[in-house]
């Protein structure tokens, strides 16, 4: 673990809440190489004399436990709560076990909780913190790129039910997010790629300089270079904070973050959450959204913008889309079942070239099922091909 270099650690803040009985507040974010060491003295008063429960993924605890020790040293007592690795952690049963263990260990309303791991541990830990004794304060220490740029930011916590992902949860903002990019050096290339797709998703609409940086530094980023990752995580986190602050409860703008996720979720669920990582499925979802946007004809998305994104996604060397395991009718049916679908229909986030330059995301509900079906068939054949405007099966139904 490199020593903390203050110049390498960025400080951001996310303001949230207000309204109803929600008093509002702010989360602090420390991001960069050495963020853990940087955060330790700053969190000392928060931890001093308290019990801290650490909800951790065992491989992360094994590989990076020493880096966390410095952070939690100020606590009166530390109780580690290892959880199953990956999505298996996000169940009501695991949450129940943690609540019981916390009670047995003498947890109180002013005890502290720290999550240590990827988005799965973060989502579970935030949920457990949000419900335990009606809510204890917690800090997220995300250790995957996806969690550092996305899952740990915005206060959404959840566990899964057998019938659906993230079906039981609540908004519970962490007191702080400590995103140390030095931890990402051990992340497999596929996990880095998956997280980078979320970065690209945000950069495309919100931060052209970030998109250019990803294009320029792609090899270092995919290799887990902590110094190259630091400014990228900082800029992506800032972009997400901007969206979340303007739309805390996901009524409008926050849905832009769903770019690529409409089809991405359907593909993930059709594959039984195997074969493709989340970000990889989202990359295919982005390619499909590009196709729908391009098929809406001239004046919608500048072809150069679509090609640029396609070229970048191609450089990620995604695992191939298992088209044999995917069927058009099944995907269409899953699209309708998506948690984010409205009664008025499936909501697509489609990119459009903005009058002022750049690309904006537009929420579109009027894509007919027939149109989706026709494009899906062509997409499964060749996901990277652009749509030919309208004639490729467009037309308004
Ligand atoms: N709350 C939100 O707003 C939000 C947003 C996006 C995603 N999510 C959730 O995040 C979850 C996915 O998170 P994820 O992609 O981080 O996956 P994950 O938490 O399942 O972690 C993936 C793998 O990486 C390993 N790992 C973690 N840190 C490592 C490190 N530093 N070095 C080596 N290996 C490491 C883990 O042990 C695990 O095997 C999903 O459940 C998703 O629903 C939540
Ligand atoms: Zn995502």
Short mmCIF file of C-alpha atoms and ligand atoms in Angstrom, two decimals:
data_model
loop_
_atom_site.label_atom_id
_atom_site.label_comp_id
_atom_site.label_asym_id
_atom_site.label_seq_id
_atom_site.Cartn_x
_atom_site.Cartn_y
_atom_site.Cartn_z
CA UNK A 1 0.00 0.00 0.00
CA UNK A 2 1.62 3.28 -1.09
CA UNK A 3 1.78 6.02 1.53
CA UNK A 4 -0.94 8.65 1.35
CA UNK A 5 -0.02 11.45 -0.97
CA UNK A 6 -2.46 14.25 -0.20
CA UNK A 7 -2.08 15.55 -3.74
CA UNK A 8 -3.24 12.18 -5.04
CA UNK A 9 -6.39 12.05 -2.96
CA UNK A 10 -9.41 14.02 -4.15
CA UNK A 11 -12.14 15.14 -1.79
CA UNK A 12 -15.71 15.35 -3.01
CA UNK A 13 -19.01 15.80 -1.25
CA UNK A 14 -22.49 14.53 -2.02
CA UNK A 15 -25.37 16.48 -0.50
CA UNK A 16 -28.57 14.58 -0.08
CA UNK A 17 -31.98 14.58 1.52
CA UNK A 18 -34.27 17.17 2.93
CA UNK A 19 -38.02 16.85 2.67
CA UNK A 20 -40.41 14.94 4.92
CA UNK A 21 -38.80 13.64 8.04
CA UNK A 22 -35.54 13.23 6.17
CA UNK A 23 -33.22 15.80 7.67
CA UNK A 24 -30.69 15.56 4.85
CA UNK A 25 -26.94 15.58 5.11
CA UNK A 26 -23.79 14.97 3.16
CA UNK A 27 -21.45 12.14 2.35
CA UNK A 28 -17.75 12.85 2.02
CA UNK A 29 -15.74 11.04 -0.61
CA UNK A 30 -12.01 10.48 -0.60
CA UNK A 31 -10.72 9.09 -3.87
CA UNK A 32 -7.29 8.18 -5.17
CA UNK A 33 -4.05 6.37 -4.41
CA UNK A 34 -3.72 6.20 -0.63
CA UNK A 35 -7.30 7.28 0.12
CA UNK A 36 -7.54 4.79 3.00
CA UNK A 37 -4.55 6.27 4.81
CA UNK A 38 -5.85 9.75 4.01
CA UNK A 39 -9.28 8.94 5.48
CA UNK A 40 -8.02 7.29 8.68
CA UNK A 41 -7.38 10.44 10.76
CA UNK A 42 -10.51 12.07 9.35
CA UNK A 43 -12.71 9.19 10.49
CA UNK A 44 -11.03 8.86 13.85
CA UNK A 45 -13.61 10.98 15.75
CA UNK A 46 -16.44 9.04 14.12
CA UNK A 47 -14.96 5.73 15.23
CA UNK A 48 -13.42 6.63 18.58
CA UNK A 49 -14.65 4.37 21.34
CA UNK A 50 -17.34 2.74 19.16
CA UNK A 51 -17.84 -0.80 18.00
CA UNK A 52 -17.23 -1.00 14.26
CA UNK A 53 -18.80 -3.85 12.30
CA UNK A 54 -16.91 -4.64 9.10
CA UNK A 55 -19.09 -6.25 6.41
CA UNK A 56 -16.44 -7.70 4.13
CA UNK A 57 -15.88 -10.00 1.20
CA UNK A 58 -13.42 -12.66 2.44
CA UNK A 59 -11.04 -12.45 -0.57
CA UNK A 60 -10.78 -8.71 -0.08
CA UNK A 61 -10.16 -9.05 3.62
CA UNK A 62 -7.40 -11.56 2.85
CA UNK A 63 -5.77 -9.50 0.13
CA UNK A 64 -6.18 -6.00 1.54
CA UNK A 65 -7.06 -6.42 5.23
CA UNK A 66 -3.92 -4.63 6.34
CA UNK A 67 -4.96 -1.49 4.46
CA UNK A 68 -8.25 -1.46 6.33
CA UNK A 69 -6.60 -1.97 9.75
CA UNK A 70 -5.24 1.57 9.71
CA UNK A 71 -8.71 2.94 9.04
CA UNK A 72 -10.45 1.08 11.85
CA UNK A 73 -7.64 1.35 14.40
CA UNK A 74 -9.40 4.21 16.17
CA UNK A 75 -12.49 2.14 16.97
CA UNK A 76 -12.99 0.84 20.49
CA UNK A 77 -13.65 -2.60 19.08
CA UNK A 78 -13.84 -4.17 15.63
CA UNK A 79 -16.09 -7.08 14.73
CA UNK A 80 -15.55 -8.61 11.29
CA UNK A 81 -18.60 -9.97 9.52
CA UNK A 82 -17.41 -11.92 6.46
CA UNK A 83 -20.18 -12.45 3.92
CA UNK A 84 -20.51 -14.77 0.92
CA UNK A 85 -18.59 -13.50 -2.09
CA UNK A 86 -20.39 -11.84 -4.96
CA UNK A 87 -24.14 -11.55 -5.47
CA UNK A 88 -24.77 -14.47 -3.06
CA UNK A 89 -24.31 -11.97 -0.23
CA UNK A 90 -27.37 -9.99 -1.21
CA UNK A 91 -30.13 -12.03 0.41
CA UNK A 92 -32.58 -11.39 3.23
CA UNK A 93 -31.16 -14.48 4.93
CA UNK A 94 -27.60 -13.13 4.98
CA UNK A 95 -28.90 -9.75 6.20
CA UNK A 96 -30.76 -11.56 8.98
CA UNK A 97 -27.61 -13.39 10.04
CA UNK A 98 -25.70 -10.12 10.21
CA UNK A 99 -28.39 -8.40 12.30
CA UNK A 100 -28.37 -11.32 14.72
CA UNK A 101 -24.58 -11.29 14.94
CA UNK A 102 -24.59 -7.55 15.56
CA UNK A 103 -27.16 -7.85 18.34
CA UNK A 104 -25.26 -10.75 19.91
CA UNK A 105 -22.07 -8.68 19.81
CA UNK A 106 -23.80 -5.86 21.68
CA UNK A 107 -24.38 -3.56 18.70
CA UNK A 108 -26.15 -0.31 19.59
CA UNK A 109 -27.81 2.57 17.75
CA UNK A 110 -24.52 4.48 17.73
CA UNK A 111 -22.36 1.55 16.64
CA UNK A 112 -20.58 1.98 13.32
CA UNK A 113 -20.49 -0.15 10.21
CA UNK A 114 -17.95 -0.25 7.39
CA UNK A 115 -18.44 -2.13 4.12
CA UNK A 116 -15.31 -3.54 2.53
CA UNK A 117 -15.62 -5.11 -0.91
CA UNK A 118 -17.37 -4.71 -4.23
CA UNK A 119 -20.89 -3.48 -4.86
CA UNK A 120 -22.39 -6.69 -3.47
CA UNK A 121 -20.88 -6.16 -0.04
CA UNK A 122 -21.71 -2.45 -0.27
CA UNK A 123 -25.36 -2.98 -1.17
CA UNK A 124 -25.79 -5.59 1.55
CA UNK A 125 -23.84 -3.66 4.18
CA UNK A 126 -25.72 -0.44 3.46
CA UNK A 127 -29.03 -2.26 3.72
CA UNK A 128 -28.01 -3.93 6.98
CA UNK A 129 -26.85 -0.58 8.38
CA UNK A 130 -30.02 1.17 7.24
CA UNK A 131 -32.35 -1.25 9.04
CA UNK A 132 -30.38 -2.23 12.14
CA UNK A 133 -32.06 -0.51 15.12
CA UNK A 134 -33.72 1.73 12.48
CA UNK A 135 -30.41 2.84 11.08
CA UNK A 136 -26.76 3.07 12.09
CA UNK A 137 -24.19 5.25 10.39
CA UNK A 138 -21.83 3.59 7.98
CA UNK A 139 -18.90 4.14 5.63
CA UNK A 140 -18.40 2.48 2.27
CA UNK A 141 -14.94 1.25 1.32
CA UNK A 142 -15.55 0.05 -2.25
CA UNK A 143 -12.85 -2.20 -3.65
CA UNK A 144 -13.97 -2.76 -7.24
CA UNK A 145 -13.95 -0.15 -9.98
CA UNK A 146 -17.69 -0.60 -10.46
CA UNK A 147 -18.35 0.03 -6.78
CA UNK A 148 -15.99 3.03 -6.65
CA UNK A 149 -17.62 4.84 -9.56
CA UNK A 150 -21.19 3.66 -9.20
CA UNK A 151 -22.50 1.31 -6.49
CA UNK A 152 -21.05 3.11 -3.47
CA UNK A 153 -22.36 6.50 -4.58
CA UNK A 154 -25.93 7.63 -4.23
CA UNK A 155 -27.25 5.88 -1.15
CA UNK A 156 -29.10 3.05 -2.86
CA UNK A 157 -28.91 -0.19 -0.89
CA UNK A 158 -30.69 -3.46 -1.52
CA UNK A 159 -30.80 -7.22 -1.35
CA UNK A 160 -32.34 -9.59 -3.87
CA UNK A 161 -35.40 -11.82 -3.68
CA UNK A 162 -35.49 -15.09 -5.65
CA UNK A 163 -37.76 -13.37 -8.16
CA UNK A 164 -35.67 -10.28 -8.75
CA UNK A 165 -32.51 -8.32 -8.13
CA UNK A 166 -32.51 -5.35 -5.77
CA UNK A 167 -36.18 -5.86 -4.92
CA UNK A 168 -35.91 -5.03 -1.20
CA UNK A 169 -33.91 -2.03 -0.14
CA UNK A 170 -33.80 1.53 1.00
CA UNK A 171 -31.96 4.79 0.51
CA UNK A 172 -29.33 5.05 3.22
CA UNK A 173 -26.45 7.39 2.47
CA UNK A 174 -23.02 6.56 3.86
CA UNK A 175 -21.24 9.04 6.02
CA UNK A 176 -18.22 8.68 3.76
CA UNK A 177 -16.95 6.75 0.77
CA UNK A 178 -13.27 5.83 0.73
CA UNK A 179 -12.23 4.81 -2.78
CA UNK A 180 -8.57 3.83 -2.73
CA UNK A 181 -7.55 3.05 -6.29
CA UNK A 182 -4.46 1.17 -5.02
CA UNK A 183 -6.89 -1.63 -4.10
CA UNK A 184 -7.87 -2.03 -7.74
CA UNK A 185 -4.45 -3.36 -8.78
CA UNK A 186 -5.51 -6.88 -7.77
CA UNK A 187 -8.80 -6.71 -9.65
CA UNK A 188 -9.10 -9.15 -12.59
CA UNK A 189 -9.12 -7.49 -16.00
CA UNK A 190 -12.75 -8.52 -16.57
CA UNK A 191 -13.87 -6.68 -13.42
CA UNK A 192 -11.93 -3.59 -14.49
CA UNK A 193 -13.54 -3.78 -17.91
CA UNK A 194 -16.97 -4.13 -16.33
CA UNK A 195 -16.43 -1.04 -14.18
CA UNK A 196 -15.04 0.93 -17.11
CA UNK A 197 -18.30 0.44 -18.99
CA UNK A 198 -20.10 2.35 -16.21
CA UNK A 199 -17.47 5.07 -16.51
CA UNK A 200 -18.01 5.26 -20.26
CA UNK A 201 -21.78 5.34 -19.74
CA UNK A 202 -21.50 8.44 -17.55
CA UNK A 203 -18.77 10.11 -19.60
CA UNK A 204 -20.68 9.83 -22.87
CA UNK A 205 -23.46 12.15 -21.66
CA UNK A 206 -21.78 14.13 -18.95
CA UNK A 207 -18.05 14.53 -19.38
CA UNK A 208 -16.33 14.52 -22.75
CA UNK A 209 -12.89 15.09 -21.20
CA UNK A 210 -13.37 11.92 -19.16
CA UNK A 211 -14.34 10.00 -22.28
CA UNK A 212 -11.16 11.19 -23.97
CA UNK A 213 -9.07 10.20 -20.99
CA UNK A 214 -10.54 6.69 -21.05
CA UNK A 215 -9.76 6.49 -24.77
CA UNK A 216 -6.19 7.65 -24.19
CA UNK A 217 -5.38 5.58 -21.10
CA UNK A 218 -7.43 2.48 -21.83
CA UNK A 219 -4.56 -0.01 -21.56
CA UNK A 220 -3.34 1.31 -18.21
CA UNK A 221 -6.89 1.40 -16.89
CA UNK A 222 -7.56 -2.20 -17.91
CA UNK A 223 -4.28 -3.20 -16.25
CA UNK A 224 -5.42 -1.76 -12.91
CA UNK A 225 -2.85 1.05 -12.80
CA UNK A 226 -3.78 2.87 -9.58
CA UNK A 227 -2.41 6.24 -10.67
CA UNK A 228 -4.16 6.13 -14.05
CA UNK A 229 -7.40 5.05 -12.38
CA UNK A 230 -7.43 7.80 -9.75
CA UNK A 231 -8.49 10.74 -11.97
CA UNK A 232 -10.93 8.52 -13.85
CA UNK A 233 -12.65 7.35 -10.67
CA UNK A 234 -12.72 10.93 -9.38
CA UNK A 235 -14.29 12.32 -12.56
CA UNK A 236 -16.81 9.48 -12.84
CA UNK A 237 -17.76 9.86 -9.18
CA UNK A 238 -18.18 13.60 -9.68
CA UNK A 239 -20.44 12.97 -12.67
CA UNK A 240 -22.58 10.55 -10.70
CA UNK A 241 -22.75 12.94 -7.74
CA UNK A 242 -23.99 15.67 -10.07
CA UNK A 243 -26.82 13.49 -11.31
CA UNK A 244 -27.74 12.15 -7.89
CA UNK A 245 -27.78 15.58 -6.26
CA UNK A 246 -30.11 16.91 -8.88
CA UNK A 247 -32.46 13.96 -8.53
CA UNK A 248 -32.10 12.12 -5.27
CA UNK A 249 -35.09 9.81 -5.57
CA UNK A 250 -34.67 8.80 -9.17
CA UNK A 251 -37.63 10.61 -10.69
CA UNK A 252 -35.95 11.91 -13.81
CA UNK A 253 -32.32 12.73 -14.36
CA UNK A 254 -30.99 9.80 -12.41
CA UNK A 255 -32.59 7.54 -14.94
CA UNK A 256 -29.95 8.70 -17.42
CA UNK A 257 -27.60 6.42 -15.54
CA UNK A 258 -29.74 3.62 -16.90
CA UNK A 259 -28.20 4.05 -20.37
CA UNK A 260 -27.49 0.55 -21.66
CA UNK A 261 -29.19 -1.03 -18.66
CA UNK A 262 -32.61 -1.64 -20.21
CA UNK A 263 -31.39 -4.37 -22.54
CA UNK A 264 -28.38 -5.07 -20.30
CA UNK A 265 -30.62 -6.22 -17.45
CA UNK A 266 -32.74 -8.35 -19.78
CA UNK A 267 -29.60 -10.05 -21.15
CA UNK A 268 -28.23 -10.66 -17.65
CA UNK A 269 -31.43 -12.21 -16.44
CA UNK A 270 -31.87 -14.30 -19.61
CA UNK A 271 -28.36 -15.69 -19.03
CA UNK A 272 -29.14 -16.43 -15.38
CA UNK A 273 -26.47 -13.89 -14.33
CA UNK A 274 -23.75 -16.14 -15.71
CA UNK A 275 -21.36 -15.75 -18.60
CA UNK A 276 -21.30 -11.96 -18.75
CA UNK A 277 -20.46 -9.55 -15.97
CA UNK A 278 -22.88 -6.70 -15.30
CA UNK A 279 -20.81 -4.07 -17.11
CA UNK A 280 -20.24 -6.37 -20.05
CA UNK A 281 -23.99 -6.90 -20.43
CA UNK A 282 -24.46 -3.13 -20.13
CA UNK A 283 -21.90 -2.62 -22.90
CA UNK A 284 -24.11 -4.72 -25.17
CA UNK A 285 -27.10 -2.74 -23.91
CA UNK A 286 -25.34 0.47 -24.91
CA UNK A 287 -24.66 -0.92 -28.38
CA UNK A 288 -28.36 -1.73 -28.71
CA UNK A 289 -29.40 1.72 -27.49
CA UNK A 290 -27.07 3.24 -30.11
CA UNK A 291 -28.82 1.17 -32.73
CA UNK A 292 -32.28 2.32 -31.61
CA UNK A 293 -31.12 5.92 -31.57
CA UNK A 294 -29.56 5.70 -35.02
CA UNK A 295 -32.68 4.09 -36.42
CA UNK A 296 -34.68 7.12 -35.35
CA UNK A 297 -33.21 8.80 -38.36
CA UNK A 298 -31.14 11.82 -39.21
CA UNK A 299 -31.21 14.60 -36.69
CA UNK A 300 -31.17 12.22 -33.77
CA UNK A 301 -27.61 10.98 -33.13
CA UNK A 302 -24.63 12.23 -35.09
CA UNK A 303 -23.15 9.07 -36.70
CA UNK A 304 -19.64 10.09 -35.63
CA UNK A 305 -20.69 10.04 -31.97
CA UNK A 306 -22.14 6.56 -32.26
CA UNK A 307 -19.08 5.28 -34.11
CA UNK A 308 -16.77 6.75 -31.50
CA UNK A 309 -18.53 4.90 -28.71
CA UNK A 310 -18.65 1.68 -30.70
CA UNK A 311 -14.90 1.90 -31.36
CA UNK A 312 -14.16 2.37 -27.67
CA UNK A 313 -16.39 -0.54 -26.63
CA UNK A 314 -14.73 -2.72 -29.27
CA UNK A 315 -11.35 -1.98 -27.71
CA UNK A 316 -12.60 -3.43 -24.41
CA UNK A 317 -12.55 -6.87 -26.04
CA UNK A 318 -15.84 -7.92 -24.51
CA UNK A 319 -16.60 -11.61 -24.22
CA UNK A 320 -18.84 -12.47 -27.16
CA UNK A 321 -22.57 -12.07 -26.70
CA UNK A 322 -23.85 -15.65 -26.23
CA UNK A 323 -26.47 -15.13 -28.94
CA UNK A 324 -27.37 -18.84 -28.97
CA UNK A 325 -28.63 -18.56 -25.40
CA UNK A 326 -30.72 -15.48 -26.17
CA UNK A 327 -34.06 -15.37 -27.96
CA UNK A 328 -35.84 -12.27 -29.20
CA UNK A 329 -39.25 -13.12 -27.70
CA UNK A 330 -37.77 -14.00 -24.35
CA UNK A 331 -35.78 -10.75 -24.22
CA UNK A 332 -38.84 -8.68 -25.15
CA UNK A 333 -40.80 -10.35 -22.38
CA UNK A 334 -38.02 -9.66 -19.87
CA UNK A 335 -37.83 -6.02 -20.96
CA UNK A 336 -41.48 -5.61 -19.97
CA UNK A 337 -40.84 -7.14 -16.57
CA UNK A 338 -37.90 -4.85 -15.73
CA UNK A 339 -38.22 -3.09 -12.41
CA UNK A 340 -37.69 0.23 -14.14
CA UNK A 341 -40.37 -0.32 -16.78
CA UNK A 342 -43.35 1.92 -16.23
CA UNK A 343 -46.98 1.04 -16.86
CA UNK A 344 -46.67 3.25 -19.91
CA UNK A 345 -44.02 0.94 -21.30
CA UNK A 346 -40.35 0.16 -21.39
CA UNK A 347 -38.19 3.21 -20.79
CA UNK A 348 -35.18 3.54 -23.08
CA UNK A 349 -32.38 5.99 -22.50
CA UNK A 350 -31.27 6.93 -25.99
CA UNK A 351 -28.41 9.22 -26.92
CA UNK A 352 -29.13 12.21 -29.11
CA UNK A 353 -26.82 14.90 -30.40
CA UNK A 354 -27.57 18.10 -28.53
CA UNK A 355 -28.12 21.43 -30.25
CA UNK A 356 -25.42 22.95 -28.05
CA UNK A 357 -22.93 20.23 -29.05
CA UNK A 358 -22.16 16.97 -27.30
CA UNK A 359 -24.56 14.16 -26.62
CA UNK A 360 -27.56 14.17 -24.32
CA UNK A 361 -29.59 11.27 -23.00
CA UNK A 362 -33.30 11.24 -23.75
CA UNK A 363 -35.88 9.08 -22.04
CA UNK A 364 -38.01 7.43 -24.70
CA UNK A 365 -41.07 5.25 -24.09
CA UNK A 366 -42.55 5.16 -27.58
CA UNK A 367 -40.40 2.41 -29.06
CA UNK A 368 -42.90 -0.19 -30.24
CA UNK A 369 -42.44 -3.85 -29.34
CA UNK A 370 -42.36 -4.72 -33.04
CA UNK A 371 -39.58 -2.24 -33.63
CA UNK A 372 -37.62 -3.60 -30.67
CA UNK A 373 -38.11 -7.14 -31.95
CA UNK A 374 -36.81 -6.37 -35.42
CA UNK A 375 -33.77 -4.54 -34.13
CA UNK A 376 -33.06 -7.27 -31.60
CA UNK A 377 -32.94 -9.92 -34.28
CA UNK A 378 -30.36 -7.94 -36.24
CA UNK A 379 -28.49 -7.03 -33.07
CA UNK A 380 -28.09 -10.65 -31.95
CA UNK A 381 -26.59 -11.38 -35.37
CA UNK A 382 -24.04 -8.57 -35.19
CA UNK A 383 -24.09 -6.45 -32.02
CA UNK A 384 -21.49 -3.98 -33.23
CA UNK A 385 -23.16 -3.11 -36.53
CA UNK A 386 -24.81 0.31 -36.75
CA UNK A 387 -28.46 0.52 -37.71
CA UNK A 388 -29.28 1.91 -41.09
CA UNK A 389 -31.76 4.71 -40.43
CA UNK A 390 -35.40 3.62 -40.38
CA UNK A 391 -35.07 1.25 -43.31
CA UNK A 392 -33.39 -1.31 -41.03
CA UNK A 393 -36.71 -1.97 -39.41
CA UNK A 394 -37.59 1.36 -37.93
CA UNK A 395 -40.87 2.97 -38.57
CA UNK A 396 -43.23 3.98 -35.86
CA UNK A 397 -45.71 1.34 -34.87
N1 LIG B 1 -26.32 0.64 -5.12
C1 LIG B 1 -26.12 1.02 -6.37
O1 LIG B 1 -26.41 2.15 -6.74
C2 LIG B 1 -25.52 0.04 -7.33
C3 LIG B 1 -25.09 0.48 -8.58
C4 LIG B 1 -24.47 -0.45 -9.41
C5 LIG B 1 -24.32 -1.76 -9.01
N2 LIG B 1 -24.76 -2.16 -7.79
C6 LIG B 1 -24.61 -3.54 -7.33
O2 LIG B 1 -23.23 -3.86 -7.26
C7 LIG B 1 -23.10 -5.26 -7.35
C8 LIG B 1 -21.92 -5.59 -8.24
O3 LIG B 1 -20.76 -5.05 -7.67
P1 LIG B 1 -19.31 -5.47 -8.17
O4 LIG B 1 -19.25 -5.43 -9.63
O5 LIG B 1 -18.36 -4.64 -7.39
O6 LIG B 1 -19.23 -7.03 -7.82
P2 LIG B 1 -18.92 -7.85 -6.51
O7 LIG B 1 -19.12 -7.07 -5.26
O8 LIG B 1 -19.71 -9.09 -6.62
O9 LIG B 1 -17.36 -8.18 -6.65
C9 LIG B 1 -16.88 -8.88 -7.76
C10 LIG B 1 -15.69 -9.76 -7.40
O10 LIG B 1 -14.55 -8.95 -7.20
C11 LIG B 1 -13.83 -9.41 -6.05
N3 LIG B 1 -13.07 -8.28 -5.54
C12 LIG B 1 -13.54 -7.19 -4.91
N4 LIG B 1 -12.56 -6.31 -4.69
C13 LIG B 1 -11.42 -6.86 -5.18
C14 LIG B 1 -10.08 -6.43 -5.27
N5 LIG B 1 -9.72 -5.21 -4.84
N6 LIG B 1 -9.18 -7.25 -5.84
C15 LIG B 1 -9.56 -8.46 -6.34
N7 LIG B 1 -10.81 -8.92 -6.30
C16 LIG B 1 -11.74 -8.12 -5.73
C17 LIG B 1 -14.90 -9.90 -5.14
O11 LIG B 1 -14.37 -10.80 -4.18
C18 LIG B 1 -15.88 -10.55 -6.12
O12 LIG B 1 -15.51 -11.89 -6.36
C19 LIG B 1 -24.41 -5.81 -7.89
O13 LIG B 1 -25.09 -6.48 -6.86
C20 LIG B 1 -25.18 -4.56 -8.29
O14 LIG B 1 -26.57 -4.71 -8.13
C21 LIG B 1 -25.35 -1.28 -6.95
ZN1 LIG B 2 -24.79 -0.69 -13.89
#
